[in-house]
GROMACS .gro file of C-alpha atoms in nm:
model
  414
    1UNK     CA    1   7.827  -4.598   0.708
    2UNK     CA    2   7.531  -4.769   0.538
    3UNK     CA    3   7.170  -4.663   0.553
    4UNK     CA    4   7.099  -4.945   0.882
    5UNK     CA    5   7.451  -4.828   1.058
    6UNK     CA    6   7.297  -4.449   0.987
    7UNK     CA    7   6.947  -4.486   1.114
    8UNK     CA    8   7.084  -4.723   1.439
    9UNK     CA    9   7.357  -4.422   1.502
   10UNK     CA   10   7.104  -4.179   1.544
   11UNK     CA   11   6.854  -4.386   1.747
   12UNK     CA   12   7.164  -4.477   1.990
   13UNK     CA   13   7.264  -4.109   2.028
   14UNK     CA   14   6.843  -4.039   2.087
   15UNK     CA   15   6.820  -4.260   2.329
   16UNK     CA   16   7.146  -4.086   2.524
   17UNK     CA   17   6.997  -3.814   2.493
   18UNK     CA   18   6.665  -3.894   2.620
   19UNK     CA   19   6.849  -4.068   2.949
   20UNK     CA   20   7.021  -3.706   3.003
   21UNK     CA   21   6.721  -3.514   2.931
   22UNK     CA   22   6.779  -3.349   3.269
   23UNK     CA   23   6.976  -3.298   3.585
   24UNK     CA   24   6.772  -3.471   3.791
   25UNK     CA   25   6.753  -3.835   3.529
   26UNK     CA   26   7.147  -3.780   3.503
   27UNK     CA   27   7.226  -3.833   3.868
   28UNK     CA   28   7.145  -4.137   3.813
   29UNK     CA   29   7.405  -4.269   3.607
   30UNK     CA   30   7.670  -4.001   3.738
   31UNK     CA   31   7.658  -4.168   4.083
   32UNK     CA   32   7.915  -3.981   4.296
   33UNK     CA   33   8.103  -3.829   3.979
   34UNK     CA   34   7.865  -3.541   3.932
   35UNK     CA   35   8.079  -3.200   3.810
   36UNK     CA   36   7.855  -2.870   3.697
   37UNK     CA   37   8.126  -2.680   3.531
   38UNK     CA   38   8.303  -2.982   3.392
   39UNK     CA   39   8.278  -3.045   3.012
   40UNK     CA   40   8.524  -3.330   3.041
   41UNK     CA   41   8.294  -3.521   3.285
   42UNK     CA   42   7.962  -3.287   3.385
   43UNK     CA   43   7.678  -3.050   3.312
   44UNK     CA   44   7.851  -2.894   3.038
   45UNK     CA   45   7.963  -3.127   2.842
   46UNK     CA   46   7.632  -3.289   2.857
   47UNK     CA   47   7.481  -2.944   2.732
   48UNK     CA   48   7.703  -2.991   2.475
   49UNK     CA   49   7.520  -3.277   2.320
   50UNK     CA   50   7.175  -3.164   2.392
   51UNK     CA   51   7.263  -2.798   2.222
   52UNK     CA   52   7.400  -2.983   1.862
   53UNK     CA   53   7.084  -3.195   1.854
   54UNK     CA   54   6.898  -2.864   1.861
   55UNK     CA   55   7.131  -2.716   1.621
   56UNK     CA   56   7.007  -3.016   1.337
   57UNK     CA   57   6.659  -3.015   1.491
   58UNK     CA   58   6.651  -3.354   1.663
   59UNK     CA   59   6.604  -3.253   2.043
   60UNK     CA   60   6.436  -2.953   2.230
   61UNK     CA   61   6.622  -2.668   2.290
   62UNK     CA   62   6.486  -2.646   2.643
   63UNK     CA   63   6.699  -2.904   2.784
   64UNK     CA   64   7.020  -2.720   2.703
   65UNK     CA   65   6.905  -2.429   2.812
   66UNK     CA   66   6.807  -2.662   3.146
   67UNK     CA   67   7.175  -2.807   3.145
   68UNK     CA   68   7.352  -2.456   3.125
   69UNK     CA   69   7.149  -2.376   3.443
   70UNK     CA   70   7.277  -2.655   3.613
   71UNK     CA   71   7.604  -2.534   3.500
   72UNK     CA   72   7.633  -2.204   3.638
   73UNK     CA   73   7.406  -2.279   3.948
   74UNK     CA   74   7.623  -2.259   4.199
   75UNK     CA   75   7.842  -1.990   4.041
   76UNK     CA   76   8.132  -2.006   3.770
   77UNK     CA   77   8.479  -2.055   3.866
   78UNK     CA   78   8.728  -1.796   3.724
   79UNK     CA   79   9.011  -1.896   3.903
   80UNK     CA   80   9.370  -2.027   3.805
   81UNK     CA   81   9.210  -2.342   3.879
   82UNK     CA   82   9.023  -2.262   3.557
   83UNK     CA   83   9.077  -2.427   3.203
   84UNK     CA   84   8.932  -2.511   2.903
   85UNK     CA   85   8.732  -2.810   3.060
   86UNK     CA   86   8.632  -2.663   3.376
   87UNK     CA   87   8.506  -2.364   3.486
   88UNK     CA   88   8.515  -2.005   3.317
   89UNK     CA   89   8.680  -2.110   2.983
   90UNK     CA   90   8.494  -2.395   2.942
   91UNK     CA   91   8.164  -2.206   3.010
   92UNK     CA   92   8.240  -1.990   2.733
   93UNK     CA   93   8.319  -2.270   2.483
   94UNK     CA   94   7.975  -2.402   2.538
   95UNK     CA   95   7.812  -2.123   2.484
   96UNK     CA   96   7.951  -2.015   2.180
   97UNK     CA   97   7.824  -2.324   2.052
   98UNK     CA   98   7.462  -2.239   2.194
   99UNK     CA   99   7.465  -1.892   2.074
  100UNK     CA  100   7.480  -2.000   1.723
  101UNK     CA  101   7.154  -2.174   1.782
  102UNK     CA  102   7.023  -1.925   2.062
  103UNK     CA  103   7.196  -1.564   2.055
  104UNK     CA  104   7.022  -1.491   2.363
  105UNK     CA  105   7.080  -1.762   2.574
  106UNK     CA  106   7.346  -1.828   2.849
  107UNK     CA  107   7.483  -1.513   3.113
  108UNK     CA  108   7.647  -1.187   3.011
  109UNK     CA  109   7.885  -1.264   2.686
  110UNK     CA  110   8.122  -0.953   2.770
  111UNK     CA  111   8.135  -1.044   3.161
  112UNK     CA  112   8.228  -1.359   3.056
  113UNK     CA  113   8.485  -1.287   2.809
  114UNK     CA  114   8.621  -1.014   3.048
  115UNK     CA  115   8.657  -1.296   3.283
  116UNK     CA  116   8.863  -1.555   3.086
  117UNK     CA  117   9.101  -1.263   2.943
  118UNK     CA  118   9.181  -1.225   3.274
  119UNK     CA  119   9.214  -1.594   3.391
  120UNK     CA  120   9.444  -1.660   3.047
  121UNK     CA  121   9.662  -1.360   3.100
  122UNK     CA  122   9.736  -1.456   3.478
  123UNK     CA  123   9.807  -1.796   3.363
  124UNK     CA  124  10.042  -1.714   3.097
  125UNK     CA  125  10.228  -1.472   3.330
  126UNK     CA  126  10.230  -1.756   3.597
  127UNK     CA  127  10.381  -1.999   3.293
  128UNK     CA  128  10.609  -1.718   3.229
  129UNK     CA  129  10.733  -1.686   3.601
  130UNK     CA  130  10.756  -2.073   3.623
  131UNK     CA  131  10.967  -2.129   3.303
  132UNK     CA  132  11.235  -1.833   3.466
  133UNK     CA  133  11.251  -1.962   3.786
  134UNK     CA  134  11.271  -2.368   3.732
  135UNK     CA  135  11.362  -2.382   3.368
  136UNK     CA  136  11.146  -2.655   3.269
  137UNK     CA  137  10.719  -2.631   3.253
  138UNK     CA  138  10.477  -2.860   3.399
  139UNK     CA  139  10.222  -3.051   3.157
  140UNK     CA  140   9.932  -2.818   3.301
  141UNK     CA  141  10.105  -2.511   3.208
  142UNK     CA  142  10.160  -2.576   2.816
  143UNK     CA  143   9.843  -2.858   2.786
  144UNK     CA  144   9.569  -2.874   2.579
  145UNK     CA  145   9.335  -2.948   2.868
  146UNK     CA  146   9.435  -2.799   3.156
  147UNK     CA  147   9.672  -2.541   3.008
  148UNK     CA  148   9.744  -2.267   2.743
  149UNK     CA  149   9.736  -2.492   2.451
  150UNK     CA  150   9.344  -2.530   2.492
  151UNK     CA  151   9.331  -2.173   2.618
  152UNK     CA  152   9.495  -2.052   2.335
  153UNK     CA  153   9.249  -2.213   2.068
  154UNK     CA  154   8.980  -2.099   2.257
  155UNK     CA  155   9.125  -1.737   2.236
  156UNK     CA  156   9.208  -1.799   1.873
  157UNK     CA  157   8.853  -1.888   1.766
  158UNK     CA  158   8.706  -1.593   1.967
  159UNK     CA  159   8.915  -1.321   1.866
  160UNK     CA  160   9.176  -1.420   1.656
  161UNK     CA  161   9.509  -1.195   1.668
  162UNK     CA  162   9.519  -1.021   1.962
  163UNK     CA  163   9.778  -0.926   2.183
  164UNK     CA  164   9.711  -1.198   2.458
  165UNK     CA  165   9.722  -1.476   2.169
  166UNK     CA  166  10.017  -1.347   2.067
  167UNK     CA  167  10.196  -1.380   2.435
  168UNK     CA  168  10.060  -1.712   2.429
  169UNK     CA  169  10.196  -1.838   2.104
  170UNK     CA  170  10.511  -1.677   2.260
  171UNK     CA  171  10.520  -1.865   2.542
  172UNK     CA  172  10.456  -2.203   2.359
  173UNK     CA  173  10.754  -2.115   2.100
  174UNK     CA  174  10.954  -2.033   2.458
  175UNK     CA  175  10.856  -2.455   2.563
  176UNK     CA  176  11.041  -2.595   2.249
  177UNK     CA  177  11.396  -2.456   2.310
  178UNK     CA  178  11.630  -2.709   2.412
  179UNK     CA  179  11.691  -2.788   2.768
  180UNK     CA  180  11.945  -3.002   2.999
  181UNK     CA  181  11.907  -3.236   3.299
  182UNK     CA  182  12.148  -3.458   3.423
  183UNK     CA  183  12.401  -3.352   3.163
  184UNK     CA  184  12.183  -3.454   2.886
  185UNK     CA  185  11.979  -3.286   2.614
  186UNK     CA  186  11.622  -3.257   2.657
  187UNK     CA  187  11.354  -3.051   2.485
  188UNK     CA  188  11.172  -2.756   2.640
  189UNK     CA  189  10.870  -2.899   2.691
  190UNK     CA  190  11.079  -3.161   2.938
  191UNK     CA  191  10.837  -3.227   3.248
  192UNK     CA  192  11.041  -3.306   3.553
  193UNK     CA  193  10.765  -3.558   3.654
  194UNK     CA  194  10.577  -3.848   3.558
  195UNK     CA  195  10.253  -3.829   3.296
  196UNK     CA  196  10.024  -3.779   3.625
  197UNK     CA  197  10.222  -3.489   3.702
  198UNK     CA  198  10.363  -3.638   4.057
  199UNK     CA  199  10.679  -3.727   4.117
  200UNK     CA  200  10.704  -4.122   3.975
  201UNK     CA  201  10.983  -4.350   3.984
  202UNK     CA  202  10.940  -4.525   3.681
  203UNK     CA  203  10.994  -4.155   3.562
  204UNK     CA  204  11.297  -4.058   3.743
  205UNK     CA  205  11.450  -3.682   3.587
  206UNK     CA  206  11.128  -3.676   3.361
  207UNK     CA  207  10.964  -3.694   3.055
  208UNK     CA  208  10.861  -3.548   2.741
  209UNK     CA  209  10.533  -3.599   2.640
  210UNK     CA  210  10.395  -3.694   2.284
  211UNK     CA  211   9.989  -3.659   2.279
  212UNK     CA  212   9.793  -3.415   2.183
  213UNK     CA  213   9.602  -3.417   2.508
  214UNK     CA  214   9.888  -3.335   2.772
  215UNK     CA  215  10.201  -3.317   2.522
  216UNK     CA  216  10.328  -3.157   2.260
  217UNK     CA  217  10.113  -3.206   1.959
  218UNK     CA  218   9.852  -2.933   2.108
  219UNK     CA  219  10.128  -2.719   2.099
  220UNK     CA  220  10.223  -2.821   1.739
  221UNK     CA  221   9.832  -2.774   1.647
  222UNK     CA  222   9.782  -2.397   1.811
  223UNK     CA  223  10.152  -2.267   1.632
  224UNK     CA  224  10.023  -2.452   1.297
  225UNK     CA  225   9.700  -2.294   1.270
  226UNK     CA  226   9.755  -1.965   1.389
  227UNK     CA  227  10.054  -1.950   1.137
  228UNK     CA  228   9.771  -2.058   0.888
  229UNK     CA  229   9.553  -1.786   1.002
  230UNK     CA  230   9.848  -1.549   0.912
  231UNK     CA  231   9.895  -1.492   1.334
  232UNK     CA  232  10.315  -1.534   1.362
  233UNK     CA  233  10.531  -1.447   1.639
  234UNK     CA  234  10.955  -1.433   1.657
  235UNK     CA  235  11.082  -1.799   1.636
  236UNK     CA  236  10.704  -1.969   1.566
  237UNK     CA  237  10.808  -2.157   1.246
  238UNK     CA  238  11.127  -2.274   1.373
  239UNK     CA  239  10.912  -2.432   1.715
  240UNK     CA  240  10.732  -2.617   1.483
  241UNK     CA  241  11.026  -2.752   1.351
  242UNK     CA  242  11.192  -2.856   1.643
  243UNK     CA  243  10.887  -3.015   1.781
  244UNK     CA  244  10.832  -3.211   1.377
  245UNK     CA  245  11.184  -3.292   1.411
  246UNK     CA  246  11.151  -3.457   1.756
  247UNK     CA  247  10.831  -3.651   1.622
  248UNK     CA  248  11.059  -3.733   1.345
  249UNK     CA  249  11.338  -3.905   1.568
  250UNK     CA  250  11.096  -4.100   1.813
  251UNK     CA  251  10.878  -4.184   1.513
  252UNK     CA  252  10.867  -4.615   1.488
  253UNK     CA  253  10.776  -4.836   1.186
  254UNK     CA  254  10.694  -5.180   1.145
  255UNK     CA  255  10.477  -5.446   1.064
  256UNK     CA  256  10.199  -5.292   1.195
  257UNK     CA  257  10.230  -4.942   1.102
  258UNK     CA  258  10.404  -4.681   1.201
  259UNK     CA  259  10.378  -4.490   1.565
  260UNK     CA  260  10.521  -4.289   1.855
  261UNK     CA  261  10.542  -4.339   2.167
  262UNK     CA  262  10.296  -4.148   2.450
  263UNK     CA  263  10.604  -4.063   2.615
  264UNK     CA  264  11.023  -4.039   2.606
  265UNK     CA  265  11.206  -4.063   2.958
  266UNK     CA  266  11.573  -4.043   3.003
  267UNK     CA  267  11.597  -4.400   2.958
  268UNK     CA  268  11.504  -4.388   2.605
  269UNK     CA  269  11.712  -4.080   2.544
  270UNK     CA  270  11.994  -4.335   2.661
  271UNK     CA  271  11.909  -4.605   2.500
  272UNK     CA  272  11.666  -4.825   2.618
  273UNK     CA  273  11.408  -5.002   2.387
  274UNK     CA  274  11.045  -4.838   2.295
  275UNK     CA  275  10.730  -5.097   2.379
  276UNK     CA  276  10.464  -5.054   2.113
  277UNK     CA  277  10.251  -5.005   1.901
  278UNK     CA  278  10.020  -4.802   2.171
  279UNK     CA  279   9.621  -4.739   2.133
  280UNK     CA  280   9.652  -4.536   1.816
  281UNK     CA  281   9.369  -4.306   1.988
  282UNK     CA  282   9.325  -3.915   1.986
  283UNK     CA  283   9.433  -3.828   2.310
  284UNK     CA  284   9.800  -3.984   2.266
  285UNK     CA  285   9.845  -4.228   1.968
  286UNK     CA  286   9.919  -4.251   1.603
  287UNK     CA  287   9.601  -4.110   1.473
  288UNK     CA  288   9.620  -3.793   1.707
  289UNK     CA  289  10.022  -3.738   1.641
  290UNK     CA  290   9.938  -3.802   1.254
  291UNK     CA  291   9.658  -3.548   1.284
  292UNK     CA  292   9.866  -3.266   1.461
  293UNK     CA  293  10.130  -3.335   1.186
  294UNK     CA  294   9.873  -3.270   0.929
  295UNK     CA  295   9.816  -2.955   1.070
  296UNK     CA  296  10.170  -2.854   1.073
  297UNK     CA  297  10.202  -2.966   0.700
  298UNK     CA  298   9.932  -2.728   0.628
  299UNK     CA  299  10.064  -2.449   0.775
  300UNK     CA  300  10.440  -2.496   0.657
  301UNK     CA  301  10.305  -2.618   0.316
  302UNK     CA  302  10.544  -2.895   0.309
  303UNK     CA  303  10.332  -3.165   0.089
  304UNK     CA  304  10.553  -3.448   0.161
  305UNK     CA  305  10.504  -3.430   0.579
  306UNK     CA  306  10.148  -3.417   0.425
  307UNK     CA  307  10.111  -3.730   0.217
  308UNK     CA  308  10.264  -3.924   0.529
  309UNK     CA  309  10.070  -3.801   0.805
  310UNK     CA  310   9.765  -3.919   0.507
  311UNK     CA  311   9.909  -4.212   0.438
  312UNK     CA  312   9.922  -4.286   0.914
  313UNK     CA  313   9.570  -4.181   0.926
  314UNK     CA  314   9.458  -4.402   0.661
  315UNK     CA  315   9.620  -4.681   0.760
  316UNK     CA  316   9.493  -4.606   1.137
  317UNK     CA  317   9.132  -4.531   1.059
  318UNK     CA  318   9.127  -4.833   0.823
  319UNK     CA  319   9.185  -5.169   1.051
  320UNK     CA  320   8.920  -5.294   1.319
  321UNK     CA  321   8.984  -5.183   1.681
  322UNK     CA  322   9.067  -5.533   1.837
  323UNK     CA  323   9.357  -5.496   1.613
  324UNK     CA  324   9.476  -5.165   1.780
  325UNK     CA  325   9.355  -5.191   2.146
  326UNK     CA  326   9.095  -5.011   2.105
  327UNK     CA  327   8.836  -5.108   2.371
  328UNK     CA  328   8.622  -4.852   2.404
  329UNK     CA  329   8.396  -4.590   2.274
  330UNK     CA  330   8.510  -4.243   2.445
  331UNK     CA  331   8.589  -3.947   2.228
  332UNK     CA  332   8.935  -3.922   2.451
  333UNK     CA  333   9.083  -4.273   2.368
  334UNK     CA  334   8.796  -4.445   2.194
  335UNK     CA  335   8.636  -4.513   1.858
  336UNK     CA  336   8.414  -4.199   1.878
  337UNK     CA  337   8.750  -4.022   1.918
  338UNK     CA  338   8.904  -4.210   1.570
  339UNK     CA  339   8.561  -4.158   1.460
  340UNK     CA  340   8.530  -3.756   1.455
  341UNK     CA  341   8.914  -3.736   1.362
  342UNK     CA  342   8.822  -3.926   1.104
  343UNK     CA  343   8.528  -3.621   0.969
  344UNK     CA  344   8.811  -3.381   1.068
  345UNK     CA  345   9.089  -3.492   0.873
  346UNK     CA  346   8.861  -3.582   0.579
  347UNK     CA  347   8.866  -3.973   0.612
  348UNK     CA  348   8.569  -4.211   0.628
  349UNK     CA  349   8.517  -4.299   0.940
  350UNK     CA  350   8.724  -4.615   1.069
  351UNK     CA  351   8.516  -4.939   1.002
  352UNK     CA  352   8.322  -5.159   1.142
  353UNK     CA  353   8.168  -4.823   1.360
  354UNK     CA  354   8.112  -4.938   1.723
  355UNK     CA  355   8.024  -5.305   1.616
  356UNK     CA  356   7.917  -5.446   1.989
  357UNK     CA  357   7.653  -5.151   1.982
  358UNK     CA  358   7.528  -5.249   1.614
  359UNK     CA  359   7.416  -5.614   1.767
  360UNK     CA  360   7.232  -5.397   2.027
  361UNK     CA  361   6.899  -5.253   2.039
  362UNK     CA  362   6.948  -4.884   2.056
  363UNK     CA  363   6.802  -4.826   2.399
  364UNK     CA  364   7.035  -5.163   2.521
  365UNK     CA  365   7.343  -5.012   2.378
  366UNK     CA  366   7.217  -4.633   2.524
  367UNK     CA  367   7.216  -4.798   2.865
  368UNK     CA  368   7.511  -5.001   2.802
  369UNK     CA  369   7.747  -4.698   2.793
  370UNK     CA  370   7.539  -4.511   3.037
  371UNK     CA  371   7.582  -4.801   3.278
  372UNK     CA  372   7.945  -4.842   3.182
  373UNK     CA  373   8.099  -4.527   3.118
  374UNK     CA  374   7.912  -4.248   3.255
  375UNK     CA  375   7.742  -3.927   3.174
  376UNK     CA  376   8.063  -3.749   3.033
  377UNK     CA  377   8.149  -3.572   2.704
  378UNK     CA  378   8.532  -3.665   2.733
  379UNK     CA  379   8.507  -4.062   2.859
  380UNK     CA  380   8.144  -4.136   2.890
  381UNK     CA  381   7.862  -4.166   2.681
  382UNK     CA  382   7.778  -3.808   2.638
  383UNK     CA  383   8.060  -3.786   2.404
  384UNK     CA  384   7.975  -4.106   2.220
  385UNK     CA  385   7.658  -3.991   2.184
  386UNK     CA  386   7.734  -3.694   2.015
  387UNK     CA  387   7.980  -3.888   1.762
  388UNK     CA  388   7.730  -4.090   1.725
  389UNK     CA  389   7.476  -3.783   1.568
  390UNK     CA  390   7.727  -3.617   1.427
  391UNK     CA  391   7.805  -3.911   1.220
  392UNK     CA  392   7.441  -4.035   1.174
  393UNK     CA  393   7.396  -3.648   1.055
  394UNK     CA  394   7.736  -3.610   0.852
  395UNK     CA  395   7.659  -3.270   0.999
  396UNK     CA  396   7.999  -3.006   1.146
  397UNK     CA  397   8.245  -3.142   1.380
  398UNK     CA  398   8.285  -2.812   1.494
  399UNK     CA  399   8.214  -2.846   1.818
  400UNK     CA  400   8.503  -3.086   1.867
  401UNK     CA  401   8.750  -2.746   1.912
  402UNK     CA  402   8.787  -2.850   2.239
  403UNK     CA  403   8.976  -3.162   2.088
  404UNK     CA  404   9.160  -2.934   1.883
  405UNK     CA  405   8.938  -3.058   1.620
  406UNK     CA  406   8.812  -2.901   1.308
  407UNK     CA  407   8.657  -2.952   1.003
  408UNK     CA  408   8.861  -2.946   0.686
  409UNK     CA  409   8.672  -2.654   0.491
  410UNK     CA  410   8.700  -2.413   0.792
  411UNK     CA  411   9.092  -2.469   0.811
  412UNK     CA  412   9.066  -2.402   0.407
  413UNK     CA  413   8.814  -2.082   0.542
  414UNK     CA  414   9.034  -1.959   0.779
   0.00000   0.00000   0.00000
């Protein structure tokens, strides 16, 4: 980024932040969509932002402190219902992000720790159950965002090797083993419904799932780095395997790069044709699969996987968006999203960096994805505007864990 593209980044993500200084302002542009304990789409995603411009000293600390209010309100949900973007879990992302800027702020750290221990080991035994009775999982039992993919991490960051991250890690090495429906060969992490998890024609006996948002690759990123962290369970390195090998048979190459698909059905397995390249975004595309594989390279020390997933990401975070459907700026399936994958994996960022906005006076283009987008952190502007700093800052993309996300020197840390 030059100095102009620096200085306008920063007065863009300024001027988000001033339109979301509070509740009350935010209801404005969160119309109907208004969700406390989100940090996909509400309050604490939005606290999100305001407590990383208080971590660099560019905002007030009060209004994240006003944001986690609004948060817990009305009470935090601890039930099953609970993931790492909603409720309980989520809750306790947030805040370990503001208690590195304010140790005493937020409720009762142990309560709340007590309570999504709880929540992860109900879920996992529910998983467990599930998996014995029906053979094959559902998306939002093995997910990064609703399921114990994301609650794993979050485990994994908060107390490393424990017995509970161990069951999980378990369980997720338990979702690669081979499966069969309808006489054919499927792997374990075969949904028996469509993406939306409801029953969908165009996804008659299933699907297996590529992304890193609702497939495999969080799975892939959790076994990686924990094996990296020196955390191993019976039959972890031969999951990541299987699922590599997978990404290795459904991987495509052409003219314009190479990719995978979001999703296999039983019509591919049997040989119908692949329609691509797809959005090479975060949630699902190249750049995310590429990413997860760099992980796994990491952790299996295999330098080859390495150079290629480098050589994806580069070529990914190197052409202009028009050319790879890219159409907006979300963190999910956006540029911010290539953007802070791009600080992660140790890439510059992919150029030209939100070029509409750069034409735009910063309080236009603030309003702009305000107006068009939303208040969230996952699809709305809240999340761009955080890129947005982070990148204007060059300061830790650490708060992007909840993308699976992390900088370079704290995998080399860890």
């Amino acid at each position: 980024m030059t100095s102009t593209d620096v200085e306008h980044a920063s007065a863009v993500a300024a001027h988000i932040a001033e339109r979301l200084a509070t509740p009350e302002q935010a209801r404005y542009w969160a119309g109907d969509s208004w969700w406390p304990q989100s940090l996909a789409h509400g309050a604490l995603g939005v606290g999100l932002l305001h407590i990383e411009r208080a971590r660099t000293g560019e905002g007030p600390w009060e209004r994240a402190q006003t944001w986690l209010e609004c948060a817990v309100a009305e009470g935090v949900d601890a039930s099953p219902a609970a993931h790492l973007y909603y409720g309980a879990p989520a809750l306790a992302f947030v805040l370990e992000r503001a208690h590195q800027v304010r140790p005493s702020s937020g409720p009762d750290h142990e309560r709340l720790q007590t309570a999504v221990t709880h929540l992860v080991r109900d879920r996992v035994g529910e998983a467990e159950h599930a998996r014995a009775a029906r053979g094959l999982p559902v998306l939002a039992e093995f997910d990064t965002i609703r399921g114990l993919s994301g609650l794993g991490a979050l485990l994994l960051d908060g107390s490393g090797s424990t017995p509970l991250v161990r069951r999980v890690l378990s369980y997720l090495v338990s979702v690669t083993e081979p499966a069969d429906v309808d006489g054919v060969q499927v792997p374990g992490w075969w949904a028996p419904v469509g993406p939306a998890s409801t029953e969908d024609p165009a996804f008659a006996g299933g699907h297996a799932n590529t992304g890193i948002a609702h497939g495999i690759c969080g799975p892939l990123i959790l076994l990686s780095r924990a094996l990296v962290r020196g955390i191993e369970v019976p039959g972890q390195v031969e999951a990541i395997d299987r699922i590599l090998a997978w990404l290795d048979r459904w991987e495509q190459t052409g003219a314009e790069g190479t990719w995978w698909p979001y999703w296999v059905t039983l019509e591919h397995l049997r040989g119908e044709s692949l329609r691509g390249p797809q959005r090479p975004s975060w949630c699902y595309g190249a750049a995310g699969v590429a990413y997860a594989q760099s992980v796994a390279a990491s952790a299996l020390g295999d330098e080859d996987r390495s150079r290629a997933a480098d050589q994806v990401l580069t070529r990914v975070l190197t052409r202009l968006p028009q050319e790879q459907e890219i159409v907006d700026h979300s963190l999910c399936h956006g540029q911010a999203g290539l953007a802070i994958l791009a600080r992660a994996s140790g890439h510059s960022a992919p150029p030209p960096l939100f070029p509409e906005l750069a034409h735009a006076a910063p309080e236009v283009a603030a309003e702009k994805l305000l107006a068009t987008s939303g208040i969230g952190l996952l699809e709305g502007a809240a999340g761009t505007g955080l890129a947005l700093h982070t990148l204007s800052r060059s300061s830790s993309v650490g708060w992007a864990g909840f993308l699976l996300l992390e900088d370079e020197e704290h995998d080399r840390a860890a």
